[in-house]
Coordinates of C-alpha atoms in Angstrom, one line a residue:
X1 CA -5.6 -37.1 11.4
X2 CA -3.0 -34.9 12.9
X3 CA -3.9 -32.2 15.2
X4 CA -2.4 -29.7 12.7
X5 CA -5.1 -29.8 10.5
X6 CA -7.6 -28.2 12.5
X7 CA -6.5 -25.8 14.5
X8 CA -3.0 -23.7 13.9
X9 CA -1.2 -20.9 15.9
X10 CA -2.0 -18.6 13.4
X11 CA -6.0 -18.9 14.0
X12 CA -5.8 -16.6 16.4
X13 CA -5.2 -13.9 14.9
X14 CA -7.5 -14.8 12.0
X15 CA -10.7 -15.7 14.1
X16 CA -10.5 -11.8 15.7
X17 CA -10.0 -10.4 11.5
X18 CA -13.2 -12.7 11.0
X19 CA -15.4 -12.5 13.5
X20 CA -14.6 -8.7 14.1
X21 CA -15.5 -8.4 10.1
X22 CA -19.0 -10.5 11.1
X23 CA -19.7 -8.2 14.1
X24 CA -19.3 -4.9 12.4
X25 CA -22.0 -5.9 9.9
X26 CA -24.8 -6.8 13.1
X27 CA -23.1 -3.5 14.4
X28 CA -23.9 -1.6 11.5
X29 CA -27.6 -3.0 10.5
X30 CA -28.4 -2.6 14.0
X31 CA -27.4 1.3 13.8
X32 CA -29.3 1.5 10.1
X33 CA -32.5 -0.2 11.4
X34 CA -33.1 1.3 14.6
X35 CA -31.2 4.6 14.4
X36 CA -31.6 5.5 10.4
X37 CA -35.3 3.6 9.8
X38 CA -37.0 3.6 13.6
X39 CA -37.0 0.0 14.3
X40 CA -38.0 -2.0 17.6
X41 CA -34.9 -2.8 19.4
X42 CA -35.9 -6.0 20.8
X43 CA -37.4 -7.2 16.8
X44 CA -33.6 -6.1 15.6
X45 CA -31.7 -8.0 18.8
X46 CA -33.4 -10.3 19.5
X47 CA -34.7 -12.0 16.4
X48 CA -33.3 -10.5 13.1
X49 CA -29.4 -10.7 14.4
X50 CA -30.3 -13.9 16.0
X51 CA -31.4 -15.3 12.5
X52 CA -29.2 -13.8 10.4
X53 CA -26.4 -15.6 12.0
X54 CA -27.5 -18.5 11.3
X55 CA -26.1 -19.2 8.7
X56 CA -22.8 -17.6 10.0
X57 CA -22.7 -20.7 11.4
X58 CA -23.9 -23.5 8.9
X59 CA -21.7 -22.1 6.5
X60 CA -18.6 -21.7 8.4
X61 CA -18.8 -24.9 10.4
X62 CA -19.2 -26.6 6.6
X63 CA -16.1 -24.9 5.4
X64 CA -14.3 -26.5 8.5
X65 CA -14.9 -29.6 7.6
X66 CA -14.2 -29.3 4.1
X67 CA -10.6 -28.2 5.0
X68 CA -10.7 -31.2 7.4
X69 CA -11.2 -33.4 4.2
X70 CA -8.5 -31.4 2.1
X71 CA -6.1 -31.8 4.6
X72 CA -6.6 -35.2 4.9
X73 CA -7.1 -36.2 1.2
X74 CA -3.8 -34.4 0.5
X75 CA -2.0 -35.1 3.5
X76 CA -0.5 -31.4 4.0
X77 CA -0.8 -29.5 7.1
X78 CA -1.0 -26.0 5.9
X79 CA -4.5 -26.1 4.3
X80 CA -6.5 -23.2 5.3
X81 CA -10.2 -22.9 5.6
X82 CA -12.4 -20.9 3.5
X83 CA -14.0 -17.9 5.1
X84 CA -17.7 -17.5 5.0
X85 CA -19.4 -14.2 6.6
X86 CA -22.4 -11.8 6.3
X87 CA -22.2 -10.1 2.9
X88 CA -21.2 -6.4 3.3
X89 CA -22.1 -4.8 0.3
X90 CA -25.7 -6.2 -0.2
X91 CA -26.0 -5.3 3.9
X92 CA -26.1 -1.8 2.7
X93 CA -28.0 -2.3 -0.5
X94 CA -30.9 -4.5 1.2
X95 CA -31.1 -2.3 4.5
X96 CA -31.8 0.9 2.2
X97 CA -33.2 -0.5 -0.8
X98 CA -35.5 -3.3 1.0
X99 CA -36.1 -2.9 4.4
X100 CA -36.6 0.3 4.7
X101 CA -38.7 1.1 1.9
X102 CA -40.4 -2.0 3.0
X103 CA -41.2 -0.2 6.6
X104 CA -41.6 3.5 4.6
X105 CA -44.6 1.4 2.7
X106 CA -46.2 -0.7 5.3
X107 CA -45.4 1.3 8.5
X108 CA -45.0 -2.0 10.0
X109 CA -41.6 -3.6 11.5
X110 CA -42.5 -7.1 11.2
X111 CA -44.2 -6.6 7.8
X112 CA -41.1 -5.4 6.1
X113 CA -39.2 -8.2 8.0
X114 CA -41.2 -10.7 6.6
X115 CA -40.7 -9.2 3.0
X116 CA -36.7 -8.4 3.8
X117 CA -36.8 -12.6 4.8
X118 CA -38.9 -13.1 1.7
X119 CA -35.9 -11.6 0.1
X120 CA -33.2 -13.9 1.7
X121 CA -35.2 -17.3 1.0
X122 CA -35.5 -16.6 -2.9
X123 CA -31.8 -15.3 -2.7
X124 CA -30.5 -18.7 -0.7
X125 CA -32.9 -20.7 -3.5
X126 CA -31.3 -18.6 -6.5
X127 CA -27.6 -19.5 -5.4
X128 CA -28.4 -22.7 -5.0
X129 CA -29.6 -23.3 -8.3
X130 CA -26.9 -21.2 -9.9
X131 CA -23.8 -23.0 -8.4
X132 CA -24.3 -25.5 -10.7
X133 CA -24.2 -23.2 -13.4
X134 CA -21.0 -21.2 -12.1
X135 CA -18.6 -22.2 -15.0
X136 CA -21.0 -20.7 -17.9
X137 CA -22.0 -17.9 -15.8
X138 CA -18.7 -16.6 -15.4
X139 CA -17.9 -17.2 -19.1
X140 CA -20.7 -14.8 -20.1
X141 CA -20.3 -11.8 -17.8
X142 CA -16.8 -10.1 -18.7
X143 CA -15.3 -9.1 -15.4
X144 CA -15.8 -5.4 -15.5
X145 CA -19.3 -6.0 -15.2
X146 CA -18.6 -8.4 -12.2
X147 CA -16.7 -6.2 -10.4
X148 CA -17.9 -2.6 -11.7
X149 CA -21.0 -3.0 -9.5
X150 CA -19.8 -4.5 -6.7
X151 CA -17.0 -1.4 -6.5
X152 CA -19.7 1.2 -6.8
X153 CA -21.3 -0.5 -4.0
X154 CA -18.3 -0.5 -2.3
X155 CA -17.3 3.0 -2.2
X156 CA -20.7 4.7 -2.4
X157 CA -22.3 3.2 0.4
X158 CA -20.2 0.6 2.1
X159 CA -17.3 3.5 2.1
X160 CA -20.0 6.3 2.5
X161 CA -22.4 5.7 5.3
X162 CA -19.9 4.0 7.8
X163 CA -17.7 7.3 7.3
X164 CA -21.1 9.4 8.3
X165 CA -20.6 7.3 11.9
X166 CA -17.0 8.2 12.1
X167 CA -17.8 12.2 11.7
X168 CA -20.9 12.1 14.5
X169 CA -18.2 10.7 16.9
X170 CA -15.2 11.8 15.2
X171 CA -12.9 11.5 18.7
X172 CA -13.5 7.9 18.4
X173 CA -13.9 7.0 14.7
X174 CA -10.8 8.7 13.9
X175 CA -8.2 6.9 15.8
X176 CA -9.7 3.8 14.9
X177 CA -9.8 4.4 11.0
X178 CA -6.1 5.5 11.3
X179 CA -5.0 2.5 13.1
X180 CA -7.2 0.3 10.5
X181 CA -5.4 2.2 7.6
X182 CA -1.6 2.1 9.4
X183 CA -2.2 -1.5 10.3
X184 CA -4.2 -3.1 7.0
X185 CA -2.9 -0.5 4.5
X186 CA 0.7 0.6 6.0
X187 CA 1.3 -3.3 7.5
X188 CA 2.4 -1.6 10.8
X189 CA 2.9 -4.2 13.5
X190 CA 0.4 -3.3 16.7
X191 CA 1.9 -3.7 20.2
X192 CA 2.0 -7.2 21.6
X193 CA 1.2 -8.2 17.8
X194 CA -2.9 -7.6 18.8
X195 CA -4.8 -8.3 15.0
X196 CA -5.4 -4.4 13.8
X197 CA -9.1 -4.8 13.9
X198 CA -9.1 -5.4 17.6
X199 CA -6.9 -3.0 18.3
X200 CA -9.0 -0.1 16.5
X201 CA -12.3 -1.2 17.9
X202 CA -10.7 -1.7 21.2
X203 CA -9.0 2.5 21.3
X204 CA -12.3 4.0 19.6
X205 CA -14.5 1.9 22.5
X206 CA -11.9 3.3 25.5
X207 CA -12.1 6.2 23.6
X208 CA -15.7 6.5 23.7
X209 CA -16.7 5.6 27.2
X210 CA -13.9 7.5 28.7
X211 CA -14.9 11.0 27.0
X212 CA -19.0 9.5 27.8
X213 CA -17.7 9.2 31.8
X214 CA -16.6 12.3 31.9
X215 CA -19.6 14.1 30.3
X216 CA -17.9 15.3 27.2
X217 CA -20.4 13.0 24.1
X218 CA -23.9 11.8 24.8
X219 CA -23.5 8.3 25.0
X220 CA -25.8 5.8 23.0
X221 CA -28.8 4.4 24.2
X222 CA -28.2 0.6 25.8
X223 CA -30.8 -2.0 24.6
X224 CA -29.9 -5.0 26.5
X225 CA -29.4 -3.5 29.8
X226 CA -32.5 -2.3 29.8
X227 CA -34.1 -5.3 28.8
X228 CA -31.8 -8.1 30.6
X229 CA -30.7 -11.1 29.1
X230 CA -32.6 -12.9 26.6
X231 CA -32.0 -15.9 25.0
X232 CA -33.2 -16.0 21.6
X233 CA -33.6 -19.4 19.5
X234 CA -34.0 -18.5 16.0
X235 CA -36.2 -21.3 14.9
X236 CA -37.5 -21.7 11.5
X237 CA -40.7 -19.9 11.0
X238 CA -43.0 -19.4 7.6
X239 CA -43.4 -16.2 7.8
X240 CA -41.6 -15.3 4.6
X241 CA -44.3 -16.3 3.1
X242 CA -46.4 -13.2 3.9
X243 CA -44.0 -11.6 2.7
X244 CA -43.4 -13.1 -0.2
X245 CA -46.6 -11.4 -2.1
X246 CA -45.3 -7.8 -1.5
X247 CA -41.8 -8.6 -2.6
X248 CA -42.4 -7.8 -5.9
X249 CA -40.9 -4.4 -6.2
X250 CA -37.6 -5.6 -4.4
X251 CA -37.0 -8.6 -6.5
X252 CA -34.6 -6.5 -8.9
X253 CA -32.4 -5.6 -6.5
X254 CA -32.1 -8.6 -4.3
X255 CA -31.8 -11.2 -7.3
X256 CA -28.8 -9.4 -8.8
X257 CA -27.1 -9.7 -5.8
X258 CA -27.4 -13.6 -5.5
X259 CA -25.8 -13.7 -9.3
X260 CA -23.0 -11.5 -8.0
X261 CA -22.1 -13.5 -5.0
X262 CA -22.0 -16.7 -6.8
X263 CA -19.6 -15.4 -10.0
X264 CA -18.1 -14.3 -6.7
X265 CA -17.7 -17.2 -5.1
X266 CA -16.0 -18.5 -8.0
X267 CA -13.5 -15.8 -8.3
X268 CA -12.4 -16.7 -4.6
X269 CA -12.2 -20.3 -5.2
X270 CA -10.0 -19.8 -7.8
X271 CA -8.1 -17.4 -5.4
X272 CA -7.3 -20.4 -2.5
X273 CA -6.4 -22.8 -5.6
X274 CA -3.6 -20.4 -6.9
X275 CA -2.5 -20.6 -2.9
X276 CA -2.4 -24.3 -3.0
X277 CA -5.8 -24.9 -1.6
X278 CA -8.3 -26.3 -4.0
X279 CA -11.5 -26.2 -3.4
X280 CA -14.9 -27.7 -5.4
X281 CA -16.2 -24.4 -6.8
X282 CA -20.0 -25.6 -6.3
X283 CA -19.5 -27.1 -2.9
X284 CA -18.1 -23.6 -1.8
X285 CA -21.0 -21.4 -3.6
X286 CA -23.8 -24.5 -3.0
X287 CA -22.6 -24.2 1.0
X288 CA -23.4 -20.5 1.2
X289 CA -26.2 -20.8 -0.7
X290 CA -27.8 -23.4 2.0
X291 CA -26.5 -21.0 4.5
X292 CA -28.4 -18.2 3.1
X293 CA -31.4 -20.1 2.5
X294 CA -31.7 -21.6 6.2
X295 CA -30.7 -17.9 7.8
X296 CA -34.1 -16.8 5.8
X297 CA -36.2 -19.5 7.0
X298 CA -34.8 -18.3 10.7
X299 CA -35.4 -14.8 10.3
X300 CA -32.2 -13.1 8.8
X301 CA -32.4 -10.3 7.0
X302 CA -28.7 -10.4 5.5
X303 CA -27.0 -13.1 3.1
X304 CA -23.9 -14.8 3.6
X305 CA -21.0 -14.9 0.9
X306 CA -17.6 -16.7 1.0
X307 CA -14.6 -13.9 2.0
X308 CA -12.3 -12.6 -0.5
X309 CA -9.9 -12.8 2.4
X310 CA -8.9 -16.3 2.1
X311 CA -5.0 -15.9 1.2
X312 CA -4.9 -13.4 3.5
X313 CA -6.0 -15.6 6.1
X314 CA -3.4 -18.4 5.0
X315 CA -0.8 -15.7 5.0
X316 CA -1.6 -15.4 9.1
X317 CA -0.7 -19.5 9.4
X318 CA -4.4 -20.2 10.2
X319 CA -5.9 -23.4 9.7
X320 CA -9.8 -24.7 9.8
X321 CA -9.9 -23.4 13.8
X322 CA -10.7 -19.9 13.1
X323 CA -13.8 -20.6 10.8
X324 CA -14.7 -23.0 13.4
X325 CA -14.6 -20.5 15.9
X326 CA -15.8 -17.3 14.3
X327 CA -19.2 -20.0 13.3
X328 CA -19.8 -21.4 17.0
X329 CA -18.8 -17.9 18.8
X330 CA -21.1 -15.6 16.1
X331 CA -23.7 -18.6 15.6
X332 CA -24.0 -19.0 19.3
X333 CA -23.5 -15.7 20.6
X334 CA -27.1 -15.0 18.5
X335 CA -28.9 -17.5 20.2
X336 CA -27.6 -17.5 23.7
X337 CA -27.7 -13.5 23.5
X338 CA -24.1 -12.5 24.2
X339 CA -23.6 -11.3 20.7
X340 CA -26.6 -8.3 21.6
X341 CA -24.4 -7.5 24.5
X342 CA -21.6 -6.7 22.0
X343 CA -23.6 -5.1 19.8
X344 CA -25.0 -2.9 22.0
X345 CA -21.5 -2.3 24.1
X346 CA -19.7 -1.4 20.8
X347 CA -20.3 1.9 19.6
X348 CA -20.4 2.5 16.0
X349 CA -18.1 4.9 15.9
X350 CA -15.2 2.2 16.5
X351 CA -16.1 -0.5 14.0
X352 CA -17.5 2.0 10.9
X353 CA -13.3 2.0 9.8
X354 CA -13.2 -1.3 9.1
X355 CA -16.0 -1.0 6.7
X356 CA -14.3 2.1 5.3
X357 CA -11.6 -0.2 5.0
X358 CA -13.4 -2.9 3.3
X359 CA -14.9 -0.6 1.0
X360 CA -11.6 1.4 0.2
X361 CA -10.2 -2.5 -0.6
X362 CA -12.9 -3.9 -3.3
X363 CA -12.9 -1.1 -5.0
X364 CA -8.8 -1.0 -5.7
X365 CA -9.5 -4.7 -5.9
X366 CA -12.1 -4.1 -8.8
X367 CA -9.7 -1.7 -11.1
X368 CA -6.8 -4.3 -10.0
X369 CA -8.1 -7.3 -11.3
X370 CA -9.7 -5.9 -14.5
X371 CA -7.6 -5.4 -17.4
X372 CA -6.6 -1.6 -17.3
X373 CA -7.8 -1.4 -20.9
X374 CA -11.5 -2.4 -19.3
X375 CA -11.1 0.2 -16.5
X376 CA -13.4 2.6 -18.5
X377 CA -16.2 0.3 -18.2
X378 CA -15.5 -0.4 -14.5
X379 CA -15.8 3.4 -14.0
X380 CA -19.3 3.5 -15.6
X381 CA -20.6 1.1 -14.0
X382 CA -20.6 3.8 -11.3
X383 CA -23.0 6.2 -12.8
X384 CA -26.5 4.2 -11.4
X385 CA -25.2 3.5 -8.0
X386 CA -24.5 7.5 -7.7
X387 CA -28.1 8.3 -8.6
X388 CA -29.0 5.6 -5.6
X389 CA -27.2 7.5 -3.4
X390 CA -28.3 10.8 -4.2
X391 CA -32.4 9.0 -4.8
X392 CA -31.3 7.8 -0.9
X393 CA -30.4 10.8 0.8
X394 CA -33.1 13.2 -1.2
X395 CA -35.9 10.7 -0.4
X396 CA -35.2 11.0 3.8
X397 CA -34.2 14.5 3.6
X398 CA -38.1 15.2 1.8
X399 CA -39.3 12.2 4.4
X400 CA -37.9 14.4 7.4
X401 CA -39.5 17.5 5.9
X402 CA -42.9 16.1 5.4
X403 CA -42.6 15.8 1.3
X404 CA -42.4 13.0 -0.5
X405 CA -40.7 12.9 -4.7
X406 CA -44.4 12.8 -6.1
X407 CA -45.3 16.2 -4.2
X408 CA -42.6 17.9 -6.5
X409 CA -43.4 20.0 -9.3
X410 CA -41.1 21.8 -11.9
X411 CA -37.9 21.5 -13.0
X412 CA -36.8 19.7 -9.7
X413 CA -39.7 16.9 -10.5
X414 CA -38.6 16.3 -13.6
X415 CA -34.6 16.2 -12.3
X416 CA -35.8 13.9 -9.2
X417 CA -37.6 11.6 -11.7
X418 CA -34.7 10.9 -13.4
X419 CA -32.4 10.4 -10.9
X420 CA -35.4 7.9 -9.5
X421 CA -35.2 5.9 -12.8
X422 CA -31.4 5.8 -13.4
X423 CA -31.1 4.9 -9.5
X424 CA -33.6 1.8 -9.7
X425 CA -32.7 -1.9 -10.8
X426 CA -29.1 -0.1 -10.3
X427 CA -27.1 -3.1 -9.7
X428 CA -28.2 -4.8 -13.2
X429 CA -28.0 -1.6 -15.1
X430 CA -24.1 -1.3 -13.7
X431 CA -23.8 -4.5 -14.8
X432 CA -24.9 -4.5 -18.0
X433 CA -23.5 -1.0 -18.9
X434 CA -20.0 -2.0 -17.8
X435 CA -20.7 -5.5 -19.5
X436 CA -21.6 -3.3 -22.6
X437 CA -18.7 -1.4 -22.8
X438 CA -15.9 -4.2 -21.9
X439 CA -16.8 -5.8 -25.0
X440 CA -16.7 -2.3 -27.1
X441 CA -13.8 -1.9 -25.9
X442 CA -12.8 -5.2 -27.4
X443 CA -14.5 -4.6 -30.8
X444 CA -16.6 -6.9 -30.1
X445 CA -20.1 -4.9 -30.8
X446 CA -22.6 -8.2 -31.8
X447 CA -21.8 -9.7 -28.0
X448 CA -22.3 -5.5 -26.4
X449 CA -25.5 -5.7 -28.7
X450 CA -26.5 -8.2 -26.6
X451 CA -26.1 -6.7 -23.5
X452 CA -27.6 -3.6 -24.6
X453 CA -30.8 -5.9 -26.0
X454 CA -31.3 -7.5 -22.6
X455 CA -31.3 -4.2 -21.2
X456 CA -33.8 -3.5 -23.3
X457 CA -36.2 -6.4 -22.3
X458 CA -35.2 -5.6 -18.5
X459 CA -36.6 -1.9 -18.9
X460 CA -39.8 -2.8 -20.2
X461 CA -40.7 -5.0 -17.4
X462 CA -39.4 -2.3 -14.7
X463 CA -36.0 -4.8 -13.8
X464 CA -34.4 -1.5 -14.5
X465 CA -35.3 2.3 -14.7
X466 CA -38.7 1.5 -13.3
X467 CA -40.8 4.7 -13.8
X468 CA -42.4 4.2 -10.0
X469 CA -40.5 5.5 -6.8
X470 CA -41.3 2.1 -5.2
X471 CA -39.1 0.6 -8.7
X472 CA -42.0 -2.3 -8.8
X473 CA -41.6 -4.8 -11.6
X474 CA -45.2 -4.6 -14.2
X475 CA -46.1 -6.0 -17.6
X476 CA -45.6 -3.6 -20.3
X477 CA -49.0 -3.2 -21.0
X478 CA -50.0 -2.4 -17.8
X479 CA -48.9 1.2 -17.1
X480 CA -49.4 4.5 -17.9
X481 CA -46.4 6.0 -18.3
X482 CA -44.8 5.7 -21.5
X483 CA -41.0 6.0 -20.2
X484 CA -40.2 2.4 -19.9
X485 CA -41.5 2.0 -24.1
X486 CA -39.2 5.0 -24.8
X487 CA -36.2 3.4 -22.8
X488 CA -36.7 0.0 -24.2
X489 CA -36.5 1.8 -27.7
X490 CA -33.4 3.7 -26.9
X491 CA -31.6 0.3 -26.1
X492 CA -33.1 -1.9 -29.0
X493 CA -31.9 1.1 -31.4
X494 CA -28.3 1.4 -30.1
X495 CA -28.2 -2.2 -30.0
X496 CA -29.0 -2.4 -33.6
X497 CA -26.4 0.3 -34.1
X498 CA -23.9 -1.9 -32.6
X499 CA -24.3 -4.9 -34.9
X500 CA -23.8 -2.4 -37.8
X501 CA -20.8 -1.2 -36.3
X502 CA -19.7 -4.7 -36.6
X503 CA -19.5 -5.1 -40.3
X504 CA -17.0 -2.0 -39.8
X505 CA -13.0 -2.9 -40.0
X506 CA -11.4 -3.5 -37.3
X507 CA -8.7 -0.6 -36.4
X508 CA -5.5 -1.7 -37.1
X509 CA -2.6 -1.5 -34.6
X510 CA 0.0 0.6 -34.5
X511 CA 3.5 -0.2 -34.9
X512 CA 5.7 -0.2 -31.8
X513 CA 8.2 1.7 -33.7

């Protein structure tokens, strides 16, 4: 095998774009869990990061090899490794719609990390057993309802909450989102052709301790120095299964999540074949989902998903050494404790642009790829994640005050309470709404009568629109309230309006003339 197969000039530049990309997310959760939710510091450094690295590692040392094999099977030189990393969009959904309604309901850290690991294992087992499905799944979701979700997501909190960080430091998370914009966006070339990440995070940290040395920010508070340098070896434990009998309430957003990353991982597959790199598309998505799976067993709180980034990354002239390198320098930097020192040195501030970034790039990526007749449904797919937001930020604003949505009375109880049952299960409902509509748009009303009957089904067991601000799962005939009879009733009834639509005429088109 020729040197050239594993490691390239242009790895260089792509190990910074990937392990920047990994770092940002431990730089994030670590901001959400100890600075939005009240974590321990030491529980977050030193043995959630640590496991959730993991498989960081596994996946992206698996990836090397199989470009290794590519490379060698088709005797070409320019083969370029898959990407694997921590998944940014459910980072955001699990950290405020698991782990920290988890803590809110327990009032215990490791509780809720046992439940948030819970959470990883059954997504790491779902993935597995779904990437041997991949080519039917894909056939049965139309893409809007792929993508429609996953751009909500995007935008609304991956775009949302990192731009928060940028305005409470806005000396330093401005220059760095403007060189992020000017360098990804506006391809300008940075001096001494430094990757654009780097460059950003390294102005808005000079930035930061420059204007903290000469008094002008209150700097924040430094973990590891206080603490020294620990070495933490995430071994696999059994505690997810404590947490396994309280994960009931979460299981409809987490499992969604593991169907969009595989239908996701064969979208990018499909990606690296049209650039000349063809990969087995359940290898890739059985890879991440072992990756997943082991991270949970060590303690990770965060699943991995194969990049989007992959021609990208082959446009740079990298090989198999950067996925090699991001794996070993992330994997290892969580166990030998480095990585907490860069955590804790980085301020958040000068890596929340990238995610701005990232979120700014699905979501043009979502209306891109879908047919332009389907963006309609993409668009819709909006309308739950919105009411998460808003269920998000009313929830801590009342949880700062004292209050809680059940003390509520009046017109503002009844407003609350439906923005609490649009906003939970939110990631099916998106998909099935946008799903719904792609295939009215089509004409084709038996297959949205479908979509709009499994809705149905979903609502009665609480999958979706669950009546209960914890959106718990139940059997129908085990609750009170009658909202999840009158919702299911409500689907079942349009859907039946939808196949009678379809005895209708199709609309004939009209002449180019």
């Amino acid at each position: 095998m020729k040197r050239s197969f594993m490691i390239r000039p242009g790895d260089l530049n792509a190990f910074f774009g990937l392990m920047l990309d990994n770092v940002t997310q431990l730089v994030i959760l670590s901001g959400i869990l100890i600075g939005v939710f009240g974590f321990p510091k030491e529980l977050v450094l030193y043995r959630i990061v640590p496991g959730s690295v993991v498989g960081v590692l596994i996946g992206n040392l698996v990836y090397s090899f199989m470009a290794i094999r590519l490379a060698r099977k088709t005797g070409r030189t320019d083969v370029t490794a898959m990407p694997l990393g921590i998944d940014t969009i459910s980072l955001f959904a699990f950290s405020f719609g698991i782990i920290g309604p988890a803590y809110a309901a327990t009032q215990d850290p490791e509780a809720a990390w046992r439940i948030a690991m819970a959470a990883i294992v059954g997504v790491g087992l779902v993935k597995i057993m779904l990437s041997f499905l991949t080519p039917y799944l894909r056939r049965f979701v139309p893409r809007a309802g792929l993508l429609g979700p996953i751009a909500a997501v995007a935008i609304l909190l991956i775009g949302f909450f990192p731009l928060l960080k940028i305005f409470h430091q806005p000396l330093v998370g401005f220059v760095s989102l403007v060189i992020i914009l000017a360098g990804f966006i506006g391809r300008v070339r940075m001096p001494f052709g430094l990757p654009a990440a780097f460059a950003a995070v390294m102005a808005g940290m000079a930035i930061y301790y420059s204007l903290s040395a000469a008094g002008l920010i209150v700097p924040e508070p430094m973990t590891v120095s206080e603490t020294g340098w620990v070495m933490a070896i995430p071994w696999p434990t059994m505690g997810f299964l404590q947490g396994f009998s309280e994960l009931g309430p979460y299981l409809a957003l987490a499992l969604p999540f593991a169907l969009v990353i595989v239908i996701g991982g064969v979208d990018v597959t499909e990606s690296a074949a049209a650039g000349g790199d063809e990969y087995n598309t359940r290898d890739i998505v059985l890879t991440d989902g072992v990756s997943t799976l082991i991270g949970g067993l060590c303690g990770g709180v965060l699943q991995t998903t194969p990049y989007i980034g992959q021609p990208a990354y082959k446009d740079m002239g990298a090989g198999a050494g950067y996925t090699l390198a991001t794996g070993l320098f992330v994997g290892l930097g969580g166990m030998l404790g480095y990585l907490a020192w860069i955590v804790d040195l980085i301020p958040e501030a000068a890596v929340a642009p990238i995610l701005v970034f990232i979120g700014l790039e699905i979501l043009a990526q979502a209306f891109s790829a879908t047919p332009v007749a389907h963006h309609k449904a993409v668009a819709i797919a909006f309308l739950p994640a919105i009411a998460y937001l808003v269920l998000i930020q009313v929830s801590s604003a009342l949880s700062s005050a004292g209050g809680s949505i059940e003390r509520l009375s009046g017109d503002a109880a009844v407003t609350l309470q439906n923005v609490m049952i649009l906003a939970n299960g939110f990631i099916i409902s998106s998909l099935i709404w946008a799903s719904a509509l792609s295939k009215i748009i089509d004409h084709r009303f038996k297959a949205a009568a479908v979509f709009l009957g499994i809705a149905g089904i979903a609502s009665s067991f609480g999958l979706i629109h669950s009546p209960f601000p914890d959106g718990r799962l139940f059997w129908p005939w085990s609750v009170d309230s009658n909202i999840p009879i009158i919702l299911s009733a409500a689907y079942f009834i349009s859907a039946g309006l939808l196949m009678a639509m379809d005895r209708l005429p199709a609309p004939t088109k009209k002449s180019s003339h």
